Coordinates of C-alpha atoms in Angstrom, one line a residue:
Chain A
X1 CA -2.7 36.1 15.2
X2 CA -0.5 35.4 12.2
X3 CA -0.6 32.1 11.9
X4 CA 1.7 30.7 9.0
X5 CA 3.0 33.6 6.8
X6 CA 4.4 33.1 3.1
X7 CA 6.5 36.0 1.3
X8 CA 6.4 37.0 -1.7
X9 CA 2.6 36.5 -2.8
X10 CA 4.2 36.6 -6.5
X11 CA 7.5 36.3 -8.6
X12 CA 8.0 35.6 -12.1
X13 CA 11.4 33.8 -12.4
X14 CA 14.0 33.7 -15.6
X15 CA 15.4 30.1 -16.4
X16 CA 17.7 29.0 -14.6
X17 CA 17.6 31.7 -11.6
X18 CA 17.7 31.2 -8.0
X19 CA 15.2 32.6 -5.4
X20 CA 13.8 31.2 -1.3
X21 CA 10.4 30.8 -0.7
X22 CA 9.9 32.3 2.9
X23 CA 7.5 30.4 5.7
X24 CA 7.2 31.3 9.2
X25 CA 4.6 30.3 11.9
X26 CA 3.9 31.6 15.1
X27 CA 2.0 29.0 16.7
X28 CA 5.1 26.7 17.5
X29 CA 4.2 23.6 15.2
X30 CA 6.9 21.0 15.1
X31 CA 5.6 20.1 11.5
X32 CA 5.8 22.1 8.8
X33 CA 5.5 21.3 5.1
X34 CA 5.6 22.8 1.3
X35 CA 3.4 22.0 -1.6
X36 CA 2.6 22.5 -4.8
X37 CA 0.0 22.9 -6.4
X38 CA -0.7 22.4 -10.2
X39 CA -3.9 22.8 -11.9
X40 CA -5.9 19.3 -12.0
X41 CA -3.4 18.3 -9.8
X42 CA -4.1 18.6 -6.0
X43 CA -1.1 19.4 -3.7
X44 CA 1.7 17.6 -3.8
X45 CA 4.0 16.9 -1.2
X46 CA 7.9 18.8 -1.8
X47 CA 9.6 18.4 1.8
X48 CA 8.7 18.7 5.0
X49 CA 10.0 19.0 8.7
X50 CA 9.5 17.3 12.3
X51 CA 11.1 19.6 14.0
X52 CA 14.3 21.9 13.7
X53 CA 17.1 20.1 12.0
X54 CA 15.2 17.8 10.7
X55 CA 13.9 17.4 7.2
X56 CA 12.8 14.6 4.9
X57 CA 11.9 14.4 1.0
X58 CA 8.1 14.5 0.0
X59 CA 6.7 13.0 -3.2
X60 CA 8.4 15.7 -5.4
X61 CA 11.6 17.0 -4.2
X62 CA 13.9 17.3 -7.0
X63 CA 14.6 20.8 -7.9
X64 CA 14.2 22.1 -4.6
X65 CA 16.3 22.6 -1.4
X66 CA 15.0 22.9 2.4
X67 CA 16.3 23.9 5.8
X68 CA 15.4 24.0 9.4
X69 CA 17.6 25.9 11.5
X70 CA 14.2 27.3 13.8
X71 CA 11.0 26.1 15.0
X72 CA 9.8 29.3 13.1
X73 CA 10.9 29.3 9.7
X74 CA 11.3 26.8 6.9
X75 CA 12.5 28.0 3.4
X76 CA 11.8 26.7 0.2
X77 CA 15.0 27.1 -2.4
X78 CA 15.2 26.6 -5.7
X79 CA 18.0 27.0 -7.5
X80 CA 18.0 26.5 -11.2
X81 CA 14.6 27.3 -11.9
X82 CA 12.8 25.6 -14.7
X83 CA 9.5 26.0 -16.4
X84 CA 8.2 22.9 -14.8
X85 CA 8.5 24.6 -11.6
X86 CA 5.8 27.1 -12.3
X87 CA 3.1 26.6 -9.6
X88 CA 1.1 27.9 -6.4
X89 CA 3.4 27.3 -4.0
X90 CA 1.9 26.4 0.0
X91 CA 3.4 26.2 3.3
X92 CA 1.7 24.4 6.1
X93 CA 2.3 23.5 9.7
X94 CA 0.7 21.2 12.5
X95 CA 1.6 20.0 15.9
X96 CA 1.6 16.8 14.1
X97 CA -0.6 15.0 16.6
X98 CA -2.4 12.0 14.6
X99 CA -5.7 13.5 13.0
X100 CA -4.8 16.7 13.6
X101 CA -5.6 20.1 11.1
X102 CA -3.0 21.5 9.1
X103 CA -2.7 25.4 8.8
X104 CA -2.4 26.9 5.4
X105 CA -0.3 30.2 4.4
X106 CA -2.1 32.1 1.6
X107 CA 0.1 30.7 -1.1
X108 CA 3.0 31.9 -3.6
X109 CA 2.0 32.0 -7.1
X110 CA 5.4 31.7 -8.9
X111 CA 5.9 31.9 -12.6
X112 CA 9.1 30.5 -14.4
X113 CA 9.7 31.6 -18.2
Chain B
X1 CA 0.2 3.2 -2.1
X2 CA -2.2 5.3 -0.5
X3 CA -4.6 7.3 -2.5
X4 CA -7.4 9.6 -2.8
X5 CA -9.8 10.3 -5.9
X6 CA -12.1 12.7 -6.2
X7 CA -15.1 13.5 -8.6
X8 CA -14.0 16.4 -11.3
X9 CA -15.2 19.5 -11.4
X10 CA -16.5 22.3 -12.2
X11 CA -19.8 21.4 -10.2
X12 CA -22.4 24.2 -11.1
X13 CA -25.3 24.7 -8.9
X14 CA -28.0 26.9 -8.0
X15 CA -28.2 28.8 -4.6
X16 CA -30.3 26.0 -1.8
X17 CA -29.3 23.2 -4.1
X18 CA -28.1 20.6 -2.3
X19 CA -24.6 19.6 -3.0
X20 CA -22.7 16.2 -3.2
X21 CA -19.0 16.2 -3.8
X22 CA -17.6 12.5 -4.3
X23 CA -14.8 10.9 -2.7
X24 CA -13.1 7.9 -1.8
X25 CA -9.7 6.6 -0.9
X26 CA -7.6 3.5 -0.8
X27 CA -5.2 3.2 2.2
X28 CA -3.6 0.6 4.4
X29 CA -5.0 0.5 7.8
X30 CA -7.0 3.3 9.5
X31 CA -6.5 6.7 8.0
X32 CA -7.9 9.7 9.0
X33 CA -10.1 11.7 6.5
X34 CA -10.7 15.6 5.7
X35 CA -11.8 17.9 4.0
X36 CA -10.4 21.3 3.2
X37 CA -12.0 24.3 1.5
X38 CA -9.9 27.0 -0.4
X39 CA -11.4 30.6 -1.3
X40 CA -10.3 32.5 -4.2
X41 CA -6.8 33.9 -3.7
X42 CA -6.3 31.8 0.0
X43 CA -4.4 28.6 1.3
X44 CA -6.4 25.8 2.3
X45 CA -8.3 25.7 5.3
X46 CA -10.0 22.4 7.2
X47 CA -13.7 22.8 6.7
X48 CA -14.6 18.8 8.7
X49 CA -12.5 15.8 9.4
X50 CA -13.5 12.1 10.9
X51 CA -10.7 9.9 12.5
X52 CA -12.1 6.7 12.6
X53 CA -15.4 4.5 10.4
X54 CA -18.4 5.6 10.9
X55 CA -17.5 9.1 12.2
X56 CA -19.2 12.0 11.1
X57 CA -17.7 15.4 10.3
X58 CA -19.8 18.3 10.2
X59 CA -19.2 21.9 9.9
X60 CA -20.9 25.4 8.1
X61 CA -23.7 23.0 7.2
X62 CA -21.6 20.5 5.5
X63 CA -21.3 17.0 6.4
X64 CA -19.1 14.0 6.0
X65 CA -19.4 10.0 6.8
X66 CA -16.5 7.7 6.9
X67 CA -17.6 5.0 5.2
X68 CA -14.9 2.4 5.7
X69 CA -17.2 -0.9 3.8
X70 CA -17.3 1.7 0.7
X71 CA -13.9 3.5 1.3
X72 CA -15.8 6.7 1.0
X73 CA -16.2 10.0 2.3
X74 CA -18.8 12.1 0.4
X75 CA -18.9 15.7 1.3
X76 CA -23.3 17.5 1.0
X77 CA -24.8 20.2 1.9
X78 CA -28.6 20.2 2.1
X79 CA -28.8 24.2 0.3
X80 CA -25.4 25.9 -1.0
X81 CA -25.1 29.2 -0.8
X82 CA -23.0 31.7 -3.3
X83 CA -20.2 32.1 -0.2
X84 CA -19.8 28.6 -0.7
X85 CA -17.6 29.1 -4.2
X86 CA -14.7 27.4 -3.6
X87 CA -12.9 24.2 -4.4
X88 CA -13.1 21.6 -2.2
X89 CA -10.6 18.9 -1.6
X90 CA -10.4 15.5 0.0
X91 CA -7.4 14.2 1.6
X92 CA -6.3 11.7 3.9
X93 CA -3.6 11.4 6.6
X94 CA -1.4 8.5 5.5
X95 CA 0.3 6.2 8.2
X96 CA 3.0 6.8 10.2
X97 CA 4.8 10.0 12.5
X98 CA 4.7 12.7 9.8
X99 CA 1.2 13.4 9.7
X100 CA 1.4 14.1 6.0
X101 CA -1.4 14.6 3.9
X102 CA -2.7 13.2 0.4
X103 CA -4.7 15.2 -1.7
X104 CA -7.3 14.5 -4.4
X105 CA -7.5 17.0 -7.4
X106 CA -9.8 19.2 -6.3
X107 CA -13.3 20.2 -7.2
X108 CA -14.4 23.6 -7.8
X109 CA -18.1 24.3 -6.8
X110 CA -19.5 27.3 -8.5
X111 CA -22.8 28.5 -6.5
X112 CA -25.0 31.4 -8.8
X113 CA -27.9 33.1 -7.4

């Protein structure tokens, strides 16, 4: 009963490194998204996916990097880190029926200085 | 484009105060409308929703209308309780096949005994 899963929980990043947020749902949702969130800010929308091999920009894409090769798993990469960047990072999934819930993983909290 | 605003926070109450939480949208056509909770240190998770006017969400003693003539969709609770610390957010699904959310900013409700 994992539902979606998000590694790590925490990472402090140096300018201008690289790392992958991890995602990966059991439930086998088509959908799957990434947000941020900022404080005062809501979520915003990064990327998300309709299915494997298919992914789309959301409202906030640049810096980041996304790929779908399994219903399971959608990584988050980023690959010159900036400060800007710092945030709660969440992945989400849905069947993607109209009206339909989206399930939450417990968040990355990453740090870029 | 579509939109979602939400009254700021931090709302402070007292434990069986009753609790309103502001929120309308703007959107073309017929959006669905939710709201999510999130816990300290958790993701999101869908506390009520209503698909079409009029509808009524209701869950945990919370409930919504979808008031399409107002574009509104105020969350109350007739007497919070301190397990309902949290911040609350409003969101709507916009059009089309993605099923993508939109996200106000967020209000954190601070119950004390």
């Amino acid at each position: 009963n994992a539902g979606v899963t998000q590694t790590p929980k925490f990472r402090i990043l140096k300018i201008g490194q690289s790392m992958t947020l991890q995602c990966t749902q059991d439930m086998n949702h088509n959908y799957m998204y990434w947000y941020r969130q900022d404080p005062g800010m809501g979520l915003k929308l990064i990327y998300y996916s309709v299915g494997a091999g298919i992914t789309d920009k959301g409202e906030v894409p640049n810096g980041y990097n996304v790929s779908r090769s399994t219903t399971e798993d959608f990584p988050l990469r980023l690959e010159l880190a900036a400060p800007s960047q710092t945030s709660v990072y969440f992945c989400a999934s849905s069947y993607g029926e109209r009206g339909e819930k989206l399930f939450f993983g417990s968040g990355t909290q990453l740090s870029v200085l | 484009g579509d939109s979602v605003t939400q009254m700021e926070g931090p709302v402070t109450l007292s434990e069986e105060a009753f609790l309103t939480i502001n929120c309308t949208y703007t959107a073309t056509g017929y959006p669905s409308l939710f709201w999510y909770v999130q816990y300290p240190g958790e993701g999101l998770q869908l506390l009520l929703k209503a698909t079409k006017a009029d509808d009524k969400g209701s869950n945990k003693g919370f409930e919504a209308t979808y008031r399409k003539e107002t574009t509104s969709f105020h969350l109350e609770k007739g007497s919070v309780q301190v397990s309902d610390s949290a911040v609350y957010f409003c969101a709507l699904r916009s059009g089309g096949a993605t099923n993508k959310l939109i996200f106000g900013t967020g209000t954190l409700l601070a119950v004390q005994p």
